[in-house]
């Protein structure tokens, strides 16, 4: 896979990710939800921390704003590192599987870093109101934006029976996390690397030989 095709994949993922986030941000109030199916909802939340809403200030003796800034800067370095990894795999003519996986991971990481870096200065607050773009009253500042999440799959939403020790009577939901298109791209890319490890890290020539054998 060449650089041109890789860029097309990255641009496509970024467009879908950012357009979906901008639509949700400007059409939903924070906490609003729409049921698509019983097991799938559009639920607008914002994540100011790392995965699963964790914050560095929860683990380190630093203030929340400082933790947010450190996390955003770390993400920028991570995106730069993944970008170099992608460039290197293309230059070395690595397998299409590896290049595709890295493209998805890079596009997903870049999609979320856009939120973290610029959304704070582009949008107004979504709390109890619809956000507006390029507002005179942005909700944050540069590097202090929040990641927009909206995909929610409560495939199981029930209550533990009363006889179950400790959990009895409490709510049980699966799948609980709310995520976005960028998160899906990252997860898919990592999944491809794990499931198709041999093909991903094998030589491109080996992949081509496999394709030829399958078509003959």
CSV table of N, CA and C in Angstrom, one decimal, residues 1-2 50 84 93 115 140 144 216:
chain,number,residue,atom,x,y,z
A,1,UNK,N,0.8,-1.2,0.0
A,1,UNK,CA,0.0,0.0,0.0
A,1,UNK,C,0.9,1.2,0.0
A,2,UNK,N,0.6,2.2,-0.9
A,2,UNK,CA,1.5,3.3,-1.0
A,2,UNK,C,1.0,4.5,-0.2
A,50,UNK,N,-8.3,10.7,30.0
A,50,UNK,CA,-7.8,9.6,29.2
A,50,UNK,C,-8.9,8.6,28.9
A,84,UNK,N,5.3,8.7,12.4
A,84,UNK,CA,6.6,8.3,11.9
A,84,UNK,C,6.6,6.8,11.7
A,93,UNK,N,8.0,-0.7,2.6
A,93,UNK,CA,7.1,-1.6,1.8
A,93,UNK,C,6.6,-2.8,2.7
A,115,UNK,N,-9.8,17.2,19.0
A,115,UNK,CA,-10.8,17.6,20.0
A,115,UNK,C,-10.0,18.3,21.2
A,140,UNK,N,-13.3,26.7,26.6
A,140,UNK,CA,-12.0,26.4,27.2
A,140,UNK,C,-11.0,27.2,26.5
A,144,UNK,N,-7.0,22.5,26.0
A,144,UNK,CA,-7.9,22.1,27.1
A,144,UNK,C,-9.3,21.7,26.6
A,216,UNK,N,-5.4,-18.7,-7.6
A,216,UNK,CA,-5.1,-19.7,-8.6
A,216,UNK,C,-5.7,-21.0,-8.2
